JSON list of N, CA, C and O in Angstrom, two decimals:
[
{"chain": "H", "resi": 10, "resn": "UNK", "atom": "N", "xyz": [-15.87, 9.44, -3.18]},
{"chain": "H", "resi": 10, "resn": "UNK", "atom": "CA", "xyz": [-15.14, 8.22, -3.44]},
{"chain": "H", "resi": 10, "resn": "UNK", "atom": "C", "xyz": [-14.54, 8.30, -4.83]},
{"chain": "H", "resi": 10, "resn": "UNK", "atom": "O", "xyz": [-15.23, 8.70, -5.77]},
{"chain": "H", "resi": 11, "resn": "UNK", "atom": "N", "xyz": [-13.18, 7.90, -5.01]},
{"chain": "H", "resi": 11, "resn": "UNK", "atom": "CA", "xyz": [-12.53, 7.99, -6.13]},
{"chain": "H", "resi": 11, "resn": "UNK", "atom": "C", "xyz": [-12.77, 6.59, -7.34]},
{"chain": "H", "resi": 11, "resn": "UNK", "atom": "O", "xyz": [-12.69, 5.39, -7.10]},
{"chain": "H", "resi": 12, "resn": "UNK", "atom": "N", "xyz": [-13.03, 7.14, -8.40]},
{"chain": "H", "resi": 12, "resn": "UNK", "atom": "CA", "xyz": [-12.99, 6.01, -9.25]},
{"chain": "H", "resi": 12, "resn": "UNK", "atom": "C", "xyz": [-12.09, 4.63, -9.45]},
{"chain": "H", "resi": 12, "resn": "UNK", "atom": "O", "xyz": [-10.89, 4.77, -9.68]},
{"chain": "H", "resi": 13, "resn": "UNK", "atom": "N", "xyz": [-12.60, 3.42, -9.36]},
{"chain": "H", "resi": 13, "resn": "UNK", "atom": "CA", "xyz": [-11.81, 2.18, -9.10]},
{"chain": "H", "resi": 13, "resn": "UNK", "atom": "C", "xyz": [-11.06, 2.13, -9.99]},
{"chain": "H", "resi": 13, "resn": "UNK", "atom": "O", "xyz": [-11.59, 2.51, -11.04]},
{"chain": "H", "resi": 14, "resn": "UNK", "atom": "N", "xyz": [-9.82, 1.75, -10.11]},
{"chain": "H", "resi": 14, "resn": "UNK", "atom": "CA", "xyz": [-9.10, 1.72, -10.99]},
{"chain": "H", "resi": 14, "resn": "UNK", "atom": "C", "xyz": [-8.61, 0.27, -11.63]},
{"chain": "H", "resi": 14, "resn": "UNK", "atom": "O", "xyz": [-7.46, -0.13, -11.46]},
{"chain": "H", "resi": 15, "resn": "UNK", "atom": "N", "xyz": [-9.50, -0.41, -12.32]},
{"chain": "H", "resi": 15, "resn": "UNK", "atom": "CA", "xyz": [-9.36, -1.32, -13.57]},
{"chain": "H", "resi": 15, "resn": "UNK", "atom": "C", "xyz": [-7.98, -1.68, -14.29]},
{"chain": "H", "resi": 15, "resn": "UNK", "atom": "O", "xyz": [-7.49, -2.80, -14.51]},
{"chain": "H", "resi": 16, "resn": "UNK", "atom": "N", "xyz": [-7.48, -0.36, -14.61]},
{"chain": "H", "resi": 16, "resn": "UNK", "atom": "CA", "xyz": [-6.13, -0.84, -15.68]},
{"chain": "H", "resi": 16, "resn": "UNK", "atom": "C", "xyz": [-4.82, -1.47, -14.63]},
{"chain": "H", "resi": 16, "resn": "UNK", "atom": "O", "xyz": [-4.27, -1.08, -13.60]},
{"chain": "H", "resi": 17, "resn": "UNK", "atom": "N", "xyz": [-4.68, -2.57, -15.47]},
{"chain": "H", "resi": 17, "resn": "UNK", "atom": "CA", "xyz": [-3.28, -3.73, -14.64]},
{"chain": "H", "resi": 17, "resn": "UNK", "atom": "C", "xyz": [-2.74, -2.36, -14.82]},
{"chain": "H", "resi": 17, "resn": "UNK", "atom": "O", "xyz": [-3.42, -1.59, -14.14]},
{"chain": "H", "resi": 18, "resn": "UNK", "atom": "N", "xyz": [-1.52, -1.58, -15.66]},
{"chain": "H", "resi": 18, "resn": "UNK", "atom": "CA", "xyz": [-0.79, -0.86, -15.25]},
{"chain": "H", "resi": 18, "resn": "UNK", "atom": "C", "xyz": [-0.70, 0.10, -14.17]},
{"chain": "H", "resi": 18, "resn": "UNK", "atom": "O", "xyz": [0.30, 0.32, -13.48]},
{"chain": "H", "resi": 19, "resn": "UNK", "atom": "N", "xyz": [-2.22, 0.83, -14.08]},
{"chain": "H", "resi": 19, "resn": "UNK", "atom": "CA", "xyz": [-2.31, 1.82, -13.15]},
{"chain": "H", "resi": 19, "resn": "UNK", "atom": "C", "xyz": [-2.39, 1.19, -11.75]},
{"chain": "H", "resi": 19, "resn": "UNK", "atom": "O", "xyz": [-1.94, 1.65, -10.70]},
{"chain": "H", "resi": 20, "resn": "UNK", "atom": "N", "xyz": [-2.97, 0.18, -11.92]},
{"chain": "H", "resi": 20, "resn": "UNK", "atom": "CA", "xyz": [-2.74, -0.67, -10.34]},
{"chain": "H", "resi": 20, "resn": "UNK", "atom": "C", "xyz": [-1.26, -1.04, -9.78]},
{"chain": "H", "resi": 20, "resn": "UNK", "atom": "O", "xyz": [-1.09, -0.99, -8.56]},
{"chain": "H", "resi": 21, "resn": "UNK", "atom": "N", "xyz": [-0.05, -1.44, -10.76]},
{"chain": "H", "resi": 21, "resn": "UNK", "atom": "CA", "xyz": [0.85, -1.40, -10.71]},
{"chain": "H", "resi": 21, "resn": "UNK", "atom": "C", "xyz": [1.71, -0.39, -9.75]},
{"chain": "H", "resi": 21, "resn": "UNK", "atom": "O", "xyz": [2.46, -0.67, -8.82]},
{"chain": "H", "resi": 22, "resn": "UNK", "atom": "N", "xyz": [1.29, 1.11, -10.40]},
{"chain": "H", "resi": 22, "resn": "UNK", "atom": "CA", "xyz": [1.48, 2.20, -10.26]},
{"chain": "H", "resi": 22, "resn": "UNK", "atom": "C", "xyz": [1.27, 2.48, -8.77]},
{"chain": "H", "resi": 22, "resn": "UNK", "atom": "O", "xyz": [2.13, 2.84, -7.96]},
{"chain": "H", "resi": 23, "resn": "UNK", "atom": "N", "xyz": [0.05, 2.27, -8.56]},
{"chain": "H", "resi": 23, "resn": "UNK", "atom": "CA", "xyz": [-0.91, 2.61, -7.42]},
{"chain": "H", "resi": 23, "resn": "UNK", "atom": "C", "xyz": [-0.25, 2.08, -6.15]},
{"chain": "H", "resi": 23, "resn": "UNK", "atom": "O", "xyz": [-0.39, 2.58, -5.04]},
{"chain": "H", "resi": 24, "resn": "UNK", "atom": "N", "xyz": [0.65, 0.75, -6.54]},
{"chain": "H", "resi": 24, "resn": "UNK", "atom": "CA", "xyz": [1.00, -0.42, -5.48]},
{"chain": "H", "resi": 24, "resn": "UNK", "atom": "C", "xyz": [2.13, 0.46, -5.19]},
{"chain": "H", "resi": 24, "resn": "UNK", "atom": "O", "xyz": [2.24, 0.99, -4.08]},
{"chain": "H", "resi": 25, "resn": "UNK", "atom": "N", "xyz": [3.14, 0.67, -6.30]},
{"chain": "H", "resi": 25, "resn": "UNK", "atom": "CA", "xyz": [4.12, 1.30, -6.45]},
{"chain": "H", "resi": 25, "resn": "UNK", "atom": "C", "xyz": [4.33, 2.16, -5.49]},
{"chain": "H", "resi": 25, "resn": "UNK", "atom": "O", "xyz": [5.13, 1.87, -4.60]},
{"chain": "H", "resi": 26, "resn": "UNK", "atom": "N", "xyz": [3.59, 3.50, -5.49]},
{"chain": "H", "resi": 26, "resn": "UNK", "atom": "CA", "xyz": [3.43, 4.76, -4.68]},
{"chain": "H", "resi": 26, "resn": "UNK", "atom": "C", "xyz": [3.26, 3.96, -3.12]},
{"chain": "H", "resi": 26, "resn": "UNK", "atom": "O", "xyz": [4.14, 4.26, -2.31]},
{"chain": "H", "resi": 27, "resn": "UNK", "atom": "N", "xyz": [2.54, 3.27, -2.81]},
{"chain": "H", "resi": 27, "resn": "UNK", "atom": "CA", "xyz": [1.97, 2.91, -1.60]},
{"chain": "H", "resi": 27, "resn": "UNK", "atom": "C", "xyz": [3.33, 2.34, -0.67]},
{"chain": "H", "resi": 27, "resn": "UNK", "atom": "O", "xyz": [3.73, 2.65, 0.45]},
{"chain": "H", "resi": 28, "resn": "UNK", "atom": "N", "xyz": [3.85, 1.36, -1.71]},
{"chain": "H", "resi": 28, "resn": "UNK", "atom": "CA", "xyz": [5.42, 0.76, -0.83]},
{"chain": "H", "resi": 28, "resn": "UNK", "atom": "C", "xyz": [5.91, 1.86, -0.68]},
{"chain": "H", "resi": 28, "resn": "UNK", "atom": "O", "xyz": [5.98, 2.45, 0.40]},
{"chain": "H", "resi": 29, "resn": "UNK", "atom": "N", "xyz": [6.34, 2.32, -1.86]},
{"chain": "H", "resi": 29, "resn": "UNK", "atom": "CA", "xyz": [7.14, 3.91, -1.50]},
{"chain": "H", "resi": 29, "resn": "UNK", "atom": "C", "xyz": [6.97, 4.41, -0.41]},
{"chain": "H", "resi": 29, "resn": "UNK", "atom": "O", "xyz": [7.83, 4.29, 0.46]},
{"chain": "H", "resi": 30, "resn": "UNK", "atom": "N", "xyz": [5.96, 5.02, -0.24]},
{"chain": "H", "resi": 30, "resn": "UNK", "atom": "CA", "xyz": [5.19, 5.90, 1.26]},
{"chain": "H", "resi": 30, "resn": "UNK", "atom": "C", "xyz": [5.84, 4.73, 2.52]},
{"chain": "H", "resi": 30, "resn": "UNK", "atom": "O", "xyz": [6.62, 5.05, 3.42]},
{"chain": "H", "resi": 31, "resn": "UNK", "atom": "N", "xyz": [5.35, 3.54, 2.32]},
{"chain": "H", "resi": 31, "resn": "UNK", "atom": "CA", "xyz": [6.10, 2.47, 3.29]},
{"chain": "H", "resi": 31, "resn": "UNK", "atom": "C", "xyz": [7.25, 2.63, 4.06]},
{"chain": "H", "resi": 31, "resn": "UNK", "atom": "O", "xyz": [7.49, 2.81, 5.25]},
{"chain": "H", "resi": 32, "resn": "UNK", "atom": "N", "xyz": [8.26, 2.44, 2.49]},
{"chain": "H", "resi": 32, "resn": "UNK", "atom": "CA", "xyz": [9.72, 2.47, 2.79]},
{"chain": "H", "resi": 32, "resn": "UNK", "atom": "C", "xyz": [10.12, 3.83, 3.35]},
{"chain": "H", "resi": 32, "resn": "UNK", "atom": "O", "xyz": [11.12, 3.86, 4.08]},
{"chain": "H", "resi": 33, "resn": "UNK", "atom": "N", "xyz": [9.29, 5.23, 3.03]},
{"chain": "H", "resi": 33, "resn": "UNK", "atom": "CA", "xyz": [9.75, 6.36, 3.86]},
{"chain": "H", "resi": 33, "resn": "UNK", "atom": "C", "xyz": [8.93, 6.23, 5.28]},
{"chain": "H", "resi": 33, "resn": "UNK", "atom": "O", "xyz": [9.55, 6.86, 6.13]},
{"chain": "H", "resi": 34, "resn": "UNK", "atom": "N", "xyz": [8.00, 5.75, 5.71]},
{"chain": "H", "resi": 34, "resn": "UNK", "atom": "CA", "xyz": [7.68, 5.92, 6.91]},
{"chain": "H", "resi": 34, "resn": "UNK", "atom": "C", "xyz": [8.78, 4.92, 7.95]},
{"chain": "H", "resi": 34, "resn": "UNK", "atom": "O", "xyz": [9.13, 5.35, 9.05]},
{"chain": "H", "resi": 35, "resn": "UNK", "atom": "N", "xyz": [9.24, 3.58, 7.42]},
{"chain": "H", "resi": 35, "resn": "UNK", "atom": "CA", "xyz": [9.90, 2.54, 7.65]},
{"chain": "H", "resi": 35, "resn": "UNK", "atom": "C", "xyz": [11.46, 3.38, 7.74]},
{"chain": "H", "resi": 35, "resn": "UNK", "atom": "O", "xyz": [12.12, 3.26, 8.78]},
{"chain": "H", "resi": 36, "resn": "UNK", "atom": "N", "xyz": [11.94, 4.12, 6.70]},
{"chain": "H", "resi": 36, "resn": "UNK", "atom": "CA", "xyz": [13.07, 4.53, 7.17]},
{"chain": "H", "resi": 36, "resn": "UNK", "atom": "C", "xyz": [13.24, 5.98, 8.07]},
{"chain": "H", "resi": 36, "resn": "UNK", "atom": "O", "xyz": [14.28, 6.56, 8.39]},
{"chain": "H", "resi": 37, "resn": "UNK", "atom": "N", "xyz": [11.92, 6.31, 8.34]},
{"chain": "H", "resi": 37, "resn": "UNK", "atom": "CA", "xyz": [12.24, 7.81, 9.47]},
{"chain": "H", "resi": 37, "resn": "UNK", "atom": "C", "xyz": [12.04, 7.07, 10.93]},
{"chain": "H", "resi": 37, "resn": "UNK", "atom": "O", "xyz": [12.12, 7.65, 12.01]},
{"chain": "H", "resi": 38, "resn": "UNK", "atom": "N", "xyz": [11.79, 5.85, 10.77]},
{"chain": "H", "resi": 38, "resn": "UNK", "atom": "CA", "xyz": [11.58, 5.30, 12.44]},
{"chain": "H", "resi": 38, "resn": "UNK", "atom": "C", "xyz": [13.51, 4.67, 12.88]},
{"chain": "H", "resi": 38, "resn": "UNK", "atom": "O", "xyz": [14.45, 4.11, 12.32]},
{"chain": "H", "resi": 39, "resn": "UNK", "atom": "N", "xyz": [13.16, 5.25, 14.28]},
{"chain": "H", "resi": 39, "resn": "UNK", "atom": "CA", "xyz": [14.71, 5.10, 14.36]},
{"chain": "H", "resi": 39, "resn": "UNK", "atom": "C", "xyz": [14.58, 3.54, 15.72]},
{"chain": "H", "resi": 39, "resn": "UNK", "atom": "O", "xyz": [13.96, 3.47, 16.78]},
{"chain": "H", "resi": 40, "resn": "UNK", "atom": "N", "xyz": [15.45, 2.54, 15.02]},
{"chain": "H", "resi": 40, "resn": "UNK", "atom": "CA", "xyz": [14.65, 1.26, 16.15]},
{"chain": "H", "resi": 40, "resn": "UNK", "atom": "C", "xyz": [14.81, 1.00, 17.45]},
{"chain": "H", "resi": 40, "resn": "UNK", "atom": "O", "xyz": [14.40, 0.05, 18.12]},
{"chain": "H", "resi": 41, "resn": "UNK", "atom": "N", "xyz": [15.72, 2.37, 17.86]},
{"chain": "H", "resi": 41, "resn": "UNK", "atom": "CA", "xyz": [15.99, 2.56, 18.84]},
{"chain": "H", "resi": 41, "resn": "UNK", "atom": "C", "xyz": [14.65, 2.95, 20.30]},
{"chain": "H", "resi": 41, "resn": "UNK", "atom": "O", "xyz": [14.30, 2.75, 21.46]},
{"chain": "H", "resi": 42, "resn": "UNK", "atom": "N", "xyz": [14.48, 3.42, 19.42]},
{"chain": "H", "resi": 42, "resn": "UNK", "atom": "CA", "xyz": [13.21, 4.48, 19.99]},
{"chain": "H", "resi": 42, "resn": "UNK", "atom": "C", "xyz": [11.46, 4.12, 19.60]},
{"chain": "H", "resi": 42, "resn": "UNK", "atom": "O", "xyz": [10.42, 4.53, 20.13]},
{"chain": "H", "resi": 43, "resn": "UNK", "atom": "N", "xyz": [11.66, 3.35, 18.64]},
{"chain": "H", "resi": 43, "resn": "UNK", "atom": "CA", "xyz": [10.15, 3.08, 18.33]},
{"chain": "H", "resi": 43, "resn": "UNK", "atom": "C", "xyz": [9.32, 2.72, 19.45]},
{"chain": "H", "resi": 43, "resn": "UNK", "atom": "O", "xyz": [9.69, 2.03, 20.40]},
{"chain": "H", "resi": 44, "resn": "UNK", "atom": "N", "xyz": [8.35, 3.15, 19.33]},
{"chain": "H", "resi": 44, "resn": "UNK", "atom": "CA", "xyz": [6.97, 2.97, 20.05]},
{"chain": "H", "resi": 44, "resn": "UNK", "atom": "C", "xyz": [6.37, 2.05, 19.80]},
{"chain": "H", "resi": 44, "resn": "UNK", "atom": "O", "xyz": [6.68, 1.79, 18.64]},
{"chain": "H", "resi": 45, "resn": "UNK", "atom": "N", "xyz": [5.53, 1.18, 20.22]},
{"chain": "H", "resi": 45, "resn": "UNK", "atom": "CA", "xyz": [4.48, 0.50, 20.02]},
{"chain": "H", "resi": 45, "resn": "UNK", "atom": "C", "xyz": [3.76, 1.10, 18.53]},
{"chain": "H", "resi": 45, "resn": "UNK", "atom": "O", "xyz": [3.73, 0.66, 17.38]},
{"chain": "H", "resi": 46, "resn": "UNK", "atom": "N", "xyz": [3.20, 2.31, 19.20]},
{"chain": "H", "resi": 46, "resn": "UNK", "atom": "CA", "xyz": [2.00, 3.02, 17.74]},
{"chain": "H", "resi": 46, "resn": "UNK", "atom": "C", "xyz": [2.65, 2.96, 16.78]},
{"chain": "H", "resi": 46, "resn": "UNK", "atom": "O", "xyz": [2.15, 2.88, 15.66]},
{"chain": "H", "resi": 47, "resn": "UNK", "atom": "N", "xyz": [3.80, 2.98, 16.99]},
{"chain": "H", "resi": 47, "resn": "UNK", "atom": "CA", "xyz": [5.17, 2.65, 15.65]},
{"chain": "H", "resi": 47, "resn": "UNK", "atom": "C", "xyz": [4.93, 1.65, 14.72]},
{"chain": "H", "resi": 47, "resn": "UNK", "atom": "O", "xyz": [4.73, 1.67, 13.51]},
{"chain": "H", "resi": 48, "resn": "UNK", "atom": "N", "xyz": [4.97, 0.91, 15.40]},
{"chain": "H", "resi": 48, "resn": "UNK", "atom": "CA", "xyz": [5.29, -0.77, 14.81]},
{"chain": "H", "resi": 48, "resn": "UNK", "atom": "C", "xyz": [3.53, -1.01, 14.57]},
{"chain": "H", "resi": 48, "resn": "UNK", "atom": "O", "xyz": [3.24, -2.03, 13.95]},
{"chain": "H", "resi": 49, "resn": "UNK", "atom": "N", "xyz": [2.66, -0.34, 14.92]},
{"chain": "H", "resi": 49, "resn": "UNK", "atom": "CA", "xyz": [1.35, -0.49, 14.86]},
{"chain": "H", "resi": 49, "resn": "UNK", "atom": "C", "xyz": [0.39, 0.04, 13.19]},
{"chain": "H", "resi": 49, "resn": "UNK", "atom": "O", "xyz": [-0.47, -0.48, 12.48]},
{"chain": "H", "resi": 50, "resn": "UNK", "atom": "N", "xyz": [1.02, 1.09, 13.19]},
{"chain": "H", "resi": 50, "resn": "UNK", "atom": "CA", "xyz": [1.28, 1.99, 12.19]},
{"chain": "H", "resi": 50, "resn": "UNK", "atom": "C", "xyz": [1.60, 1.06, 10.82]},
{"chain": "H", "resi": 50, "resn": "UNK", "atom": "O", "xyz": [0.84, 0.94, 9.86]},
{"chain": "H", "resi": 51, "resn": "UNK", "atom": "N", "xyz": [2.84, 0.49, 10.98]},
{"chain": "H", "resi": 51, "resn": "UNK", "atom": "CA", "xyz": [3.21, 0.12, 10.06]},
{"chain": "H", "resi": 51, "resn": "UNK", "atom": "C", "xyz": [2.64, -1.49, 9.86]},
{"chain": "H", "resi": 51, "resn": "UNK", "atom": "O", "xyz": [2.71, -1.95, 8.72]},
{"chain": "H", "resi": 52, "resn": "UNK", "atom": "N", "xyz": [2.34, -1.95, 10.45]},
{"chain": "H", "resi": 52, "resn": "UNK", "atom": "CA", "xyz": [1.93, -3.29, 10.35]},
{"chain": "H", "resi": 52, "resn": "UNK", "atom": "C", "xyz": [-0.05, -2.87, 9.69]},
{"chain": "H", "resi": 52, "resn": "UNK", "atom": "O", "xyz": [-0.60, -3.35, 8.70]},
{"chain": "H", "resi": 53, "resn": "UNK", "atom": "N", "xyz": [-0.64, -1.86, 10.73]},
{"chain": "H", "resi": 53, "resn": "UNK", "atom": "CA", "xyz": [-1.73, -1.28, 9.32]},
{"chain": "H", "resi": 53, "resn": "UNK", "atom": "C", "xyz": [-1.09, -1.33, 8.32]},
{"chain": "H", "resi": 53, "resn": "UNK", "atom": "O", "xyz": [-0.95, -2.46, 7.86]},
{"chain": "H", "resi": 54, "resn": "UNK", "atom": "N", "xyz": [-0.51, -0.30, 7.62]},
{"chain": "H", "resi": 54, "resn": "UNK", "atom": "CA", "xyz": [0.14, 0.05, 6.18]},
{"chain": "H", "resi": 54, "resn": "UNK", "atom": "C", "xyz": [-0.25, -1.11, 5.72]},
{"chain": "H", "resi": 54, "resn": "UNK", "atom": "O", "xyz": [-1.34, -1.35, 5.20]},
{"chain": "H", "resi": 55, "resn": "UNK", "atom": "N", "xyz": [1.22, -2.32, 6.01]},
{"chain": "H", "resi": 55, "resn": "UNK", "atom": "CA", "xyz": [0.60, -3.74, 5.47]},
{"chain": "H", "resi": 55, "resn": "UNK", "atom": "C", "xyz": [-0.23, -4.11, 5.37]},
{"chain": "H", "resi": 55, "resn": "UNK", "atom": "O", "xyz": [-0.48, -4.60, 4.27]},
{"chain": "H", "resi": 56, "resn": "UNK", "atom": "N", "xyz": [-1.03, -4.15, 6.21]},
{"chain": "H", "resi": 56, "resn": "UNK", "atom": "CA", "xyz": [-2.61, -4.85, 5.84]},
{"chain": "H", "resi": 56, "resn": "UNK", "atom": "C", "xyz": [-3.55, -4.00, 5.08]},
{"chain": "H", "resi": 56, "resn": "UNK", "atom": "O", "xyz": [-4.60, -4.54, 4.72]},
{"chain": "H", "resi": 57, "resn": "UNK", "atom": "N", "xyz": [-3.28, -2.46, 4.69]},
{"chain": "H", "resi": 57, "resn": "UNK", "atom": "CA", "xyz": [-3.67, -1.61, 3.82]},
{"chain": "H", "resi": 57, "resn": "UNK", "atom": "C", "xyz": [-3.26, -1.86, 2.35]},
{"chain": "H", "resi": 57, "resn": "UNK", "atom": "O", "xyz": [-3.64, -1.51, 1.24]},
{"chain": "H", "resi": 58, "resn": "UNK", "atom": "N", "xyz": [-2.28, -2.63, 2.89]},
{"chain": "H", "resi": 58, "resn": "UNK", "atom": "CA", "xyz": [-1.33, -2.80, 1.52]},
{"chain": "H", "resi": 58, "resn": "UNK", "atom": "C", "xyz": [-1.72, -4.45, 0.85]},
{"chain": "H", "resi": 58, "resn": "UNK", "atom": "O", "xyz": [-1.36, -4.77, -0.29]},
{"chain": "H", "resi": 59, "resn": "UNK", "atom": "N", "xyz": [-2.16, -4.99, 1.38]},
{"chain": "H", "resi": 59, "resn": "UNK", "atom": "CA", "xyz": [-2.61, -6.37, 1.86]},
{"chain": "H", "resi": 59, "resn": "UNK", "atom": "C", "xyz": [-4.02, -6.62, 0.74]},
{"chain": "H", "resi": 59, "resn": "UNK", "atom": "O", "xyz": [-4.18, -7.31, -0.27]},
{"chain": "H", "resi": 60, "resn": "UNK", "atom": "N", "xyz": [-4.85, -5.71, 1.48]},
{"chain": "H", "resi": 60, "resn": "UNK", "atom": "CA", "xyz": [-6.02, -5.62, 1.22]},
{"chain": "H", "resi": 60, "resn": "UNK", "atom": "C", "xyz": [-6.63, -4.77, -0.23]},
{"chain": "H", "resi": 60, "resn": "UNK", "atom": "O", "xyz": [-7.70, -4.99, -0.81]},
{"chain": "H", "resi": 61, "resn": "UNK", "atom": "N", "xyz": [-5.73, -3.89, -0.53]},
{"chain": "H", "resi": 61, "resn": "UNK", "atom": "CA", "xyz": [-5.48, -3.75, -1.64]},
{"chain": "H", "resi": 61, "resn": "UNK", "atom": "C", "xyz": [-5.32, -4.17, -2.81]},
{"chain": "H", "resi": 61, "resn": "UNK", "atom": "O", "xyz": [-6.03, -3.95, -3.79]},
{"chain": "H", "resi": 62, "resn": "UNK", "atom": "N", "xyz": [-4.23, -4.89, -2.71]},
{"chain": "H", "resi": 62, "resn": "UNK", "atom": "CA", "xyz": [-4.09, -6.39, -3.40]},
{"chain": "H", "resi": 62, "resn": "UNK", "atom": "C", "xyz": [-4.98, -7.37, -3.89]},
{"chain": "H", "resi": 62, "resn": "UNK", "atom": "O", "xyz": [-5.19, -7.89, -4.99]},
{"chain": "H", "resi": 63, "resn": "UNK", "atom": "N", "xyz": [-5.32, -7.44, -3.04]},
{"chain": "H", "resi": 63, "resn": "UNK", "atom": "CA", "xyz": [-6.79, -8.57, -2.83]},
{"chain": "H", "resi": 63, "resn": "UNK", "atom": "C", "xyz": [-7.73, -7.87, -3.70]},
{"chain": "H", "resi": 63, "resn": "UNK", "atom": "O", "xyz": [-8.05, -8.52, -4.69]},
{"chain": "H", "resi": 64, "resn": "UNK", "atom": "N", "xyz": [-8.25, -6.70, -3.59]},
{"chain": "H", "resi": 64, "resn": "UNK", "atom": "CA", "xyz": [-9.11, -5.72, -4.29]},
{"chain": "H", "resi": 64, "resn": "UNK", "atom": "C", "xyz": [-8.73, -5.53, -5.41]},
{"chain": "H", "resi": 64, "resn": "UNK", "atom": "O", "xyz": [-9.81, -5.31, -5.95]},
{"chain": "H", "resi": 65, "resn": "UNK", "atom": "N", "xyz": [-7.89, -5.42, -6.27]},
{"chain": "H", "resi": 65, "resn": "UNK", "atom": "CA", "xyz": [-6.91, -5.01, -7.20]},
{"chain": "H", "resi": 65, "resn": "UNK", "atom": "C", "xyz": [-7.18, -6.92, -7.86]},
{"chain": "H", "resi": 65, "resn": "UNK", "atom": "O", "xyz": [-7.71, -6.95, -8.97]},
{"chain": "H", "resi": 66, "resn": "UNK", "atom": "N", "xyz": [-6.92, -8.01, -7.36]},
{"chain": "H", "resi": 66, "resn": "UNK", "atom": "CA", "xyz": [-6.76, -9.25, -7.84]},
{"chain": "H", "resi": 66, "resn": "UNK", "atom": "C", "xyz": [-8.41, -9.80, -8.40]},
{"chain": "H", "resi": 66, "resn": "UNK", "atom": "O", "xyz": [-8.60, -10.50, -9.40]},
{"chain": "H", "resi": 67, "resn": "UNK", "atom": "N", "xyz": [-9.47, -9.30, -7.48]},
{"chain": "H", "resi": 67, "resn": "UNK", "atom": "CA", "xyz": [-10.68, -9.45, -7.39]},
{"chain": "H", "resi": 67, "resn": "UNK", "atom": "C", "xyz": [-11.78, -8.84, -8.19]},
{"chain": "H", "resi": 67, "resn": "UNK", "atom": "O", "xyz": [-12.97, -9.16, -8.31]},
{"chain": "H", "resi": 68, "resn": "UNK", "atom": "N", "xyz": [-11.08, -7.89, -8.70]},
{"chain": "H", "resi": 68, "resn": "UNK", "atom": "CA", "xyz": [-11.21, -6.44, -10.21]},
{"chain": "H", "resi": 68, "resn": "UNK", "atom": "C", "xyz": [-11.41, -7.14, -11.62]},
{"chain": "H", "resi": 68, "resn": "UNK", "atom": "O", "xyz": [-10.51, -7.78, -12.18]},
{"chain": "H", "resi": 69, "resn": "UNK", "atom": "N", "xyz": [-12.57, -6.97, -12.10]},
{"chain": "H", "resi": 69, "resn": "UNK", "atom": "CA", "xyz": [-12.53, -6.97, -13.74]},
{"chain": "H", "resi": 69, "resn": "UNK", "atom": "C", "xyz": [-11.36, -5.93, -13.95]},
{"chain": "H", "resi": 69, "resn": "UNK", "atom": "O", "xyz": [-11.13, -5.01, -13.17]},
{"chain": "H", "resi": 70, "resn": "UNK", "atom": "N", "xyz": [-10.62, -6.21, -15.15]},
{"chain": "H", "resi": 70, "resn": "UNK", "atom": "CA", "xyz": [-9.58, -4.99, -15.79]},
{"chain": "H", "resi": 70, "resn": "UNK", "atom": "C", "xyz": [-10.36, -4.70, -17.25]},
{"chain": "H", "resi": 70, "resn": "UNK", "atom": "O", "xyz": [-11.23, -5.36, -17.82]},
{"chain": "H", "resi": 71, "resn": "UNK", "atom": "N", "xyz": [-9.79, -3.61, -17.58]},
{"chain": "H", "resi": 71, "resn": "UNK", "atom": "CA", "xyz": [-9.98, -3.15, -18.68]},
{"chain": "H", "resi": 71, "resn": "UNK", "atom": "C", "xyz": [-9.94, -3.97, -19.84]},
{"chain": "H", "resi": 71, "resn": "UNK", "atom": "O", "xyz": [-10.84, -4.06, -20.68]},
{"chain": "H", "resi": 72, "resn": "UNK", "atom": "N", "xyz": [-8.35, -4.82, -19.82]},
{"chain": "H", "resi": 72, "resn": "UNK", "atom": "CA", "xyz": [-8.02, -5.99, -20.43]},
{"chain": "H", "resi": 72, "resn": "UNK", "atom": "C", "xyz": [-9.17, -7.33, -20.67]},
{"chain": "H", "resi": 72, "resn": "UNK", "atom": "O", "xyz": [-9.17, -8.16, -21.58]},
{"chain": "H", "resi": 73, "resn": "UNK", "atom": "N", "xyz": [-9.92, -7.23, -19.75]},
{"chain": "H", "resi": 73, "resn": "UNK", "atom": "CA", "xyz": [-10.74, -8.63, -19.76]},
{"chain": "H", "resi": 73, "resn": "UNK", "atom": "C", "xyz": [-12.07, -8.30, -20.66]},
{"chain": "H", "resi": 73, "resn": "UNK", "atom": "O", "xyz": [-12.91, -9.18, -20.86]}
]
C-alpha cells in the first residue's frame, strides 16, 4: 500500500492525473459503438474519482 498523501498540492496533482486518464479513456470510446462495459467503466472511474475526493477532503494535511 502506497503512502497517503497529506499535501493539498500533491492531492491536486493526484486529481489532476486521474481526470486526465478520464478524458483519454472518454475520448477513445467512439459513441457509436459503445458497449454497456463502456459506459460502465467509466461511470466506475467517477465514482473512483468520487471517492477519492471524499478521502482527500476527510485527510489531516500537512498544512493543519
Amino acid at each position: 500500500m502506497g503512502k497517503s498523501i497529506t499535501d493539498k498540492e500533491k492531492q491536486v496533482i493526484y486529481m489532476k492525473q486521474r481526470l486526465n486518464m478520464f478524458l483519454e479513456v472518454l475520448d477513445s470510446i467512439e459513441p457509436e459503438t459503445a458497449e454497456l462495459e463502456d459506459i460502465d467503466r467509466l461511470i466506475a472511474m467517477v465514482d473512483e474519482l468520487d471517492g477519492k475526493m471524499q478521502q482527500f477532503n476527510s485527510r489531516p494535511t500537512d498544512e493543519s
